[in-house]
mmCIF file of C-alpha atoms in Angstrom:
data_model
loop_
_atom_site.group_PDB
_atom_site.id
_atom_site.type_symbol
_atom_site.label_atom_id
_atom_site.label_comp_id
_atom_site.label_asym_id
_atom_site.label_seq_id
_atom_site.Cartn_x
_atom_site.Cartn_y
_atom_site.Cartn_z
ATOM 1 C CA MET Y 484 101.462 188.494 121.579
ATOM 2 C CA ASN Y 485 103.788 186.427 123.763
ATOM 3 C CA GLU Y 486 102.535 188.208 126.869
ATOM 4 C CA ILE Y 487 98.969 187.288 125.927
ATOM 5 C CA ALA Y 488 99.942 183.693 125.210
ATOM 6 C CA ALA Y 489 101.771 183.512 128.594
ATOM 7 C CA LEU Y 490 98.878 184.765 130.618
ATOM 8 C CA PRO Y 491 98.119 182.084 133.383
ATOM 9 C CA MET Y 492 94.342 182.065 132.729
ATOM 10 C CA PRO Y 493 92.661 180.760 129.503
ATOM 11 C CA THR Y 494 92.241 183.327 126.765
ATOM 12 C CA ILE Y 495 89.521 183.357 124.111
ATOM 13 C CA ALA Y 496 89.541 185.277 120.843
ATOM 14 C CA ALA Y 497 86.139 186.126 119.261
ATOM 15 C CA VAL Y 498 86.288 186.947 115.567
ATOM 16 C CA ASP Y 499 83.098 188.392 114.233
ATOM 17 C CA GLY Y 500 84.560 190.361 111.318
ATOM 18 C CA TYR Y 501 88.107 190.497 109.947
ATOM 19 C CA ALA Y 502 91.188 189.043 111.559
ATOM 20 C CA LEU Y 503 93.895 189.741 109.057
ATOM 21 C CA GLY Y 504 97.540 189.999 109.631
ATOM 22 C CA GLY Y 505 98.146 191.297 113.151
ATOM 23 C CA GLY Y 506 94.457 190.569 114.017
ATOM 24 C CA LEU Y 507 94.875 186.851 113.361
ATOM 25 C CA GLU Y 508 98.247 186.964 115.125
ATOM 26 C CA LEU Y 509 96.385 188.274 118.152
ATOM 27 C CA ALA Y 510 93.772 185.525 117.897
ATOM 28 C CA LEU Y 511 96.526 182.927 117.498
ATOM 29 C CA ALA Y 512 98.066 184.074 120.721
ATOM 30 C CA CYS Y 513 94.917 183.131 122.555
ATOM 31 C CA ASP Y 514 94.295 179.657 123.834
ATOM 32 C CA LEU Y 515 90.882 179.249 122.164
ATOM 33 C CA ARG Y 516 89.304 181.019 119.120
ATOM 34 C CA VAL Y 517 85.676 181.315 118.116
ATOM 35 C CA ALA Y 518 84.686 182.881 114.777
ATOM 36 C CA ALA Y 519 81.497 183.838 113.041
ATOM 37 C CA SER Y 520 81.178 181.497 110.066
ATOM 38 C CA SER Y 521 81.265 184.658 107.708
ATOM 39 C CA ALA Y 522 84.438 186.080 109.391
ATOM 40 C CA LYS Y 523 87.555 186.625 107.281
ATOM 41 C CA LEU Y 524 90.852 185.318 108.587
ATOM 42 C CA GLY Y 525 94.319 185.298 107.126
ATOM 43 C CA LEU Y 526 97.946 186.015 107.427
ATOM 44 C CA ILE Y 527 98.222 188.438 104.574
ATOM 45 C CA GLU Y 528 101.610 189.779 105.244
ATOM 46 C CA THR Y 529 103.182 188.365 102.035
ATOM 47 C CA THR Y 530 100.717 190.372 100.060
ATOM 48 C CA ARG Y 531 102.404 193.494 101.566
ATOM 49 C CA GLY Y 532 105.969 192.307 101.132
ATOM 50 C CA LEU Y 533 106.211 191.168 104.670
ATOM 51 C CA LEU Y 534 106.147 187.891 106.666
ATOM 52 C CA PRO Y 535 103.988 187.113 109.602
ATOM 53 C CA GLY Y 536 105.515 188.266 112.899
ATOM 54 C CA ALA Y 537 104.423 188.179 116.595
ATOM 55 C CA GLY Y 538 104.544 184.299 116.439
ATOM 56 C CA GLY Y 539 102.123 183.915 113.622
ATOM 57 C CA SER Y 540 104.373 181.865 111.494
ATOM 58 C CA GLN Y 541 105.179 179.701 114.520
ATOM 59 C CA ARG Y 542 101.617 179.198 115.869
ATOM 60 C CA LEU Y 543 99.719 178.654 112.725
ATOM 61 C CA PRO Y 544 101.589 175.399 111.710
ATOM 62 C CA ARG Y 545 100.959 173.939 115.246
ATOM 63 C CA LEU Y 546 97.267 174.269 114.657
ATOM 64 C CA VAL Y 547 96.747 173.367 110.975
ATOM 65 C CA GLY Y 548 100.009 171.590 110.018
ATOM 66 C CA ILE Y 549 103.092 172.866 108.308
ATOM 67 C CA GLY Y 550 101.814 172.197 104.631
ATOM 68 C CA LEU Y 551 98.505 174.077 105.079
ATOM 69 C CA ALA Y 552 100.224 176.886 107.088
ATOM 70 C CA LYS Y 553 102.804 177.431 104.247
ATOM 71 C CA GLU Y 554 100.012 177.463 101.734
ATOM 72 C CA LEU Y 555 98.009 180.074 103.666
ATOM 73 C CA ILE Y 556 101.046 182.218 104.439
ATOM 74 C CA PHE Y 557 102.724 181.992 100.990
ATOM 75 C CA THR Y 558 99.395 182.829 99.191
ATOM 76 C CA GLY Y 559 98.220 185.403 101.732
ATOM 77 C CA ARG Y 560 94.819 183.747 101.320
ATOM 78 C CA GLN Y 561 91.853 184.926 103.361
ATOM 79 C CA ILE Y 562 89.453 182.177 104.576
ATOM 80 C CA GLU Y 563 85.995 182.380 106.185
ATOM 81 C CA GLY Y 564 85.323 181.357 109.721
ATOM 82 C CA SER Y 565 83.575 178.061 108.588
ATOM 83 C CA GLN Y 566 86.673 177.011 106.656
ATOM 84 C CA ALA Y 567 88.902 178.009 109.565
ATOM 85 C CA TYR Y 568 86.794 175.635 111.680
ATOM 86 C CA GLN Y 569 87.201 172.845 109.240
ATOM 87 C CA ILE Y 570 91.031 173.103 109.317
ATOM 88 C CA GLY Y 571 91.290 173.455 112.981
ATOM 89 C CA LEU Y 572 92.308 177.110 113.107
ATOM 90 C CA VAL Y 573 89.266 178.071 115.306
ATOM 91 C CA ASN Y 574 87.523 175.925 117.922
ATOM 92 C CA ASP Y 575 84.084 176.817 116.705
ATOM 93 C CA ALA Y 576 82.391 178.763 113.910
ATOM 94 C CA VAL Y 577 78.817 180.041 114.471
ATOM 95 C CA PRO Y 578 76.426 181.679 112.163
ATOM 96 C CA GLN Y 579 76.537 185.376 112.313
ATOM 97 C CA ASN Y 580 73.561 187.137 114.077
ATOM 98 C CA GLU Y 581 71.848 190.478 113.214
ATOM 99 C CA GLU Y 582 73.820 192.210 115.953
ATOM 100 C CA GLY Y 583 77.093 190.997 114.461
ATOM 101 C CA ASN Y 584 78.387 189.496 117.701
ATOM 102 C CA SER Y 585 77.747 185.775 117.478
ATOM 103 C CA ALA Y 586 81.356 184.852 117.952
ATOM 104 C CA TYR Y 587 81.489 187.071 121.039
ATOM 105 C CA LYS Y 588 78.349 185.489 122.489
ATOM 106 C CA LYS Y 589 79.782 181.996 121.818
ATOM 107 C CA ALA Y 590 83.118 183.005 123.480
ATOM 108 C CA LEU Y 591 81.253 184.152 126.468
ATOM 109 C CA GLU Y 592 79.375 180.814 126.589
ATOM 110 C CA LEU Y 593 82.799 178.987 126.464
ATOM 111 C CA ALA Y 594 84.093 181.243 129.237
ATOM 112 C CA GLN Y 595 81.078 180.442 131.356
ATOM 113 C CA GLU Y 596 81.768 176.739 130.834
ATOM 114 C CA ILE Y 597 85.394 177.186 131.965
ATOM 115 C CA LEU Y 598 84.694 179.433 134.886
ATOM 116 C CA PRO Y 599 83.299 176.919 137.436
ATOM 117 C CA GLN Y 600 86.399 174.628 137.112
ATOM 118 C CA ALA Y 601 89.167 174.587 139.551
ATOM 119 C CA PRO Y 602 91.295 177.671 138.869
ATOM 120 C CA VAL Y 603 94.686 176.094 139.964
ATOM 121 C CA ALA Y 604 93.970 172.998 137.912
ATOM 122 C CA VAL Y 605 93.076 175.013 134.781
ATOM 123 C CA ARG Y 606 96.098 177.211 135.245
ATOM 124 C CA MET Y 607 98.365 174.185 135.655
ATOM 125 C CA ALA Y 608 96.694 172.405 132.668
ATOM 126 C CA LYS Y 609 97.420 175.428 130.430
ATOM 127 C CA LEU Y 610 101.013 175.603 131.609
ATOM 128 C CA ALA Y 611 101.577 171.796 131.105
ATOM 129 C CA MET Y 612 100.259 171.970 127.554
ATOM 130 C CA ASN Y 613 102.005 175.144 126.607
ATOM 131 C CA LYS Y 614 105.372 174.110 127.887
ATOM 132 C CA GLY Y 615 104.959 170.388 127.047
ATOM 133 C CA ILE Y 616 104.322 170.990 123.342
ATOM 134 C CA GLU Y 617 107.649 172.752 123.036
ATOM 135 C CA VAL Y 618 109.643 169.693 123.960
ATOM 136 C CA ASP Y 619 109.947 166.010 123.455
ATOM 137 C CA ILE Y 620 107.384 163.664 125.002
ATOM 138 C CA THR Y 621 109.585 162.521 127.826
ATOM 139 C CA SER Y 622 110.308 166.192 128.877
ATOM 140 C CA GLY Y 623 106.643 166.994 128.369
ATOM 141 C CA MET Y 624 105.648 164.266 130.763
ATOM 142 C CA ALA Y 625 108.009 165.549 133.319
ATOM 143 C CA ILE Y 626 106.520 169.100 132.957
ATOM 144 C CA GLU Y 627 103.098 167.665 133.350
ATOM 145 C CA GLY Y 628 104.256 165.784 136.433
ATOM 146 C CA MET Y 629 105.563 169.054 137.986
ATOM 147 C CA CYS Y 630 102.265 170.754 137.230
ATOM 148 C CA TYR Y 631 100.215 167.850 138.652
ATOM 149 C CA GLY Y 632 102.365 168.004 141.812
ATOM 150 C CA GLN Y 633 101.341 171.646 142.186
ATOM 151 C CA VAL Y 634 97.621 170.740 142.139
ATOM 152 C CA ILE Y 635 97.796 167.878 144.651
ATOM 153 C CA PRO Y 636 98.217 169.981 147.808
ATOM 154 C CA THR Y 637 95.469 172.506 146.908
ATOM 155 C CA LYS Y 638 92.184 172.879 148.812
ATOM 156 C CA ASP Y 639 90.471 172.941 145.404
ATOM 157 C CA ARG Y 640 91.636 169.311 144.777
ATOM 158 C CA LEU Y 641 90.345 168.242 148.198
ATOM 159 C CA GLU Y 642 87.049 170.044 147.437
ATOM 160 C CA GLY Y 643 86.723 168.488 144.012
ATOM 161 C CA MET Y 644 87.269 164.998 145.365
ATOM 162 C CA ALA Y 645 84.779 165.577 148.186
ATOM 163 C CA ALA Y 646 82.156 166.938 145.840
ATOM 164 C CA PHE Y 647 82.575 163.919 143.536
ATOM 165 C CA GLN Y 648 82.105 161.498 146.421
ATOM 166 C CA GLU Y 649 79.126 163.528 147.784
ATOM 167 C CA LYS Y 650 77.570 163.756 144.298
ATOM 168 C CA ARG Y 651 77.350 167.527 144.666
ATOM 169 C CA PRO Y 652 78.820 170.454 142.556
ATOM 170 C CA PRO Y 653 82.200 171.584 143.753
ATOM 171 C CA HIS Y 654 82.762 175.082 145.207
ATOM 172 C CA TYR Y 655 86.304 176.034 144.305
ATOM 173 C CA THR Y 656 88.154 178.960 145.970
ATOM 174 C CA GLY Y 657 91.318 179.001 143.814
ATOM 175 C CA GLU Y 658 93.407 177.743 146.773
#
């Protein structure tokens, strides 16, 4: 799970059915999560005499707050995708379609929205957020500054600024 969380590119989990225990831990390792409103999500390990592993008990409180995370983990409660959206566990909840892949389709739409952005800037933004959230605000600002410094000399930044001035879509190369 840590390797997935550490991938340099954005990751999106699509939950169209059940994401219980390790399935939810996998989704929590992703940057973004989309669920069908009828999907079932939960860290159910305490119902089996276990506790969430793979970062589940660390990532969940960062998304929903410590009190709600404790309630969900202590009870082993399963919630539907629509409730997961309401509490901030997933970025979006969509009605399930007949094919049973509405979350997958929404995740693809989200990926298509990210795809045209400057790759280096997206990668550095992810790094700045992931590392910055682990430290105090002053250290986080320093991390952000270092990431920003890596974007400044890129061809993509120059292209983005030129495209803005010329009122045209940018054409990024990842350089």
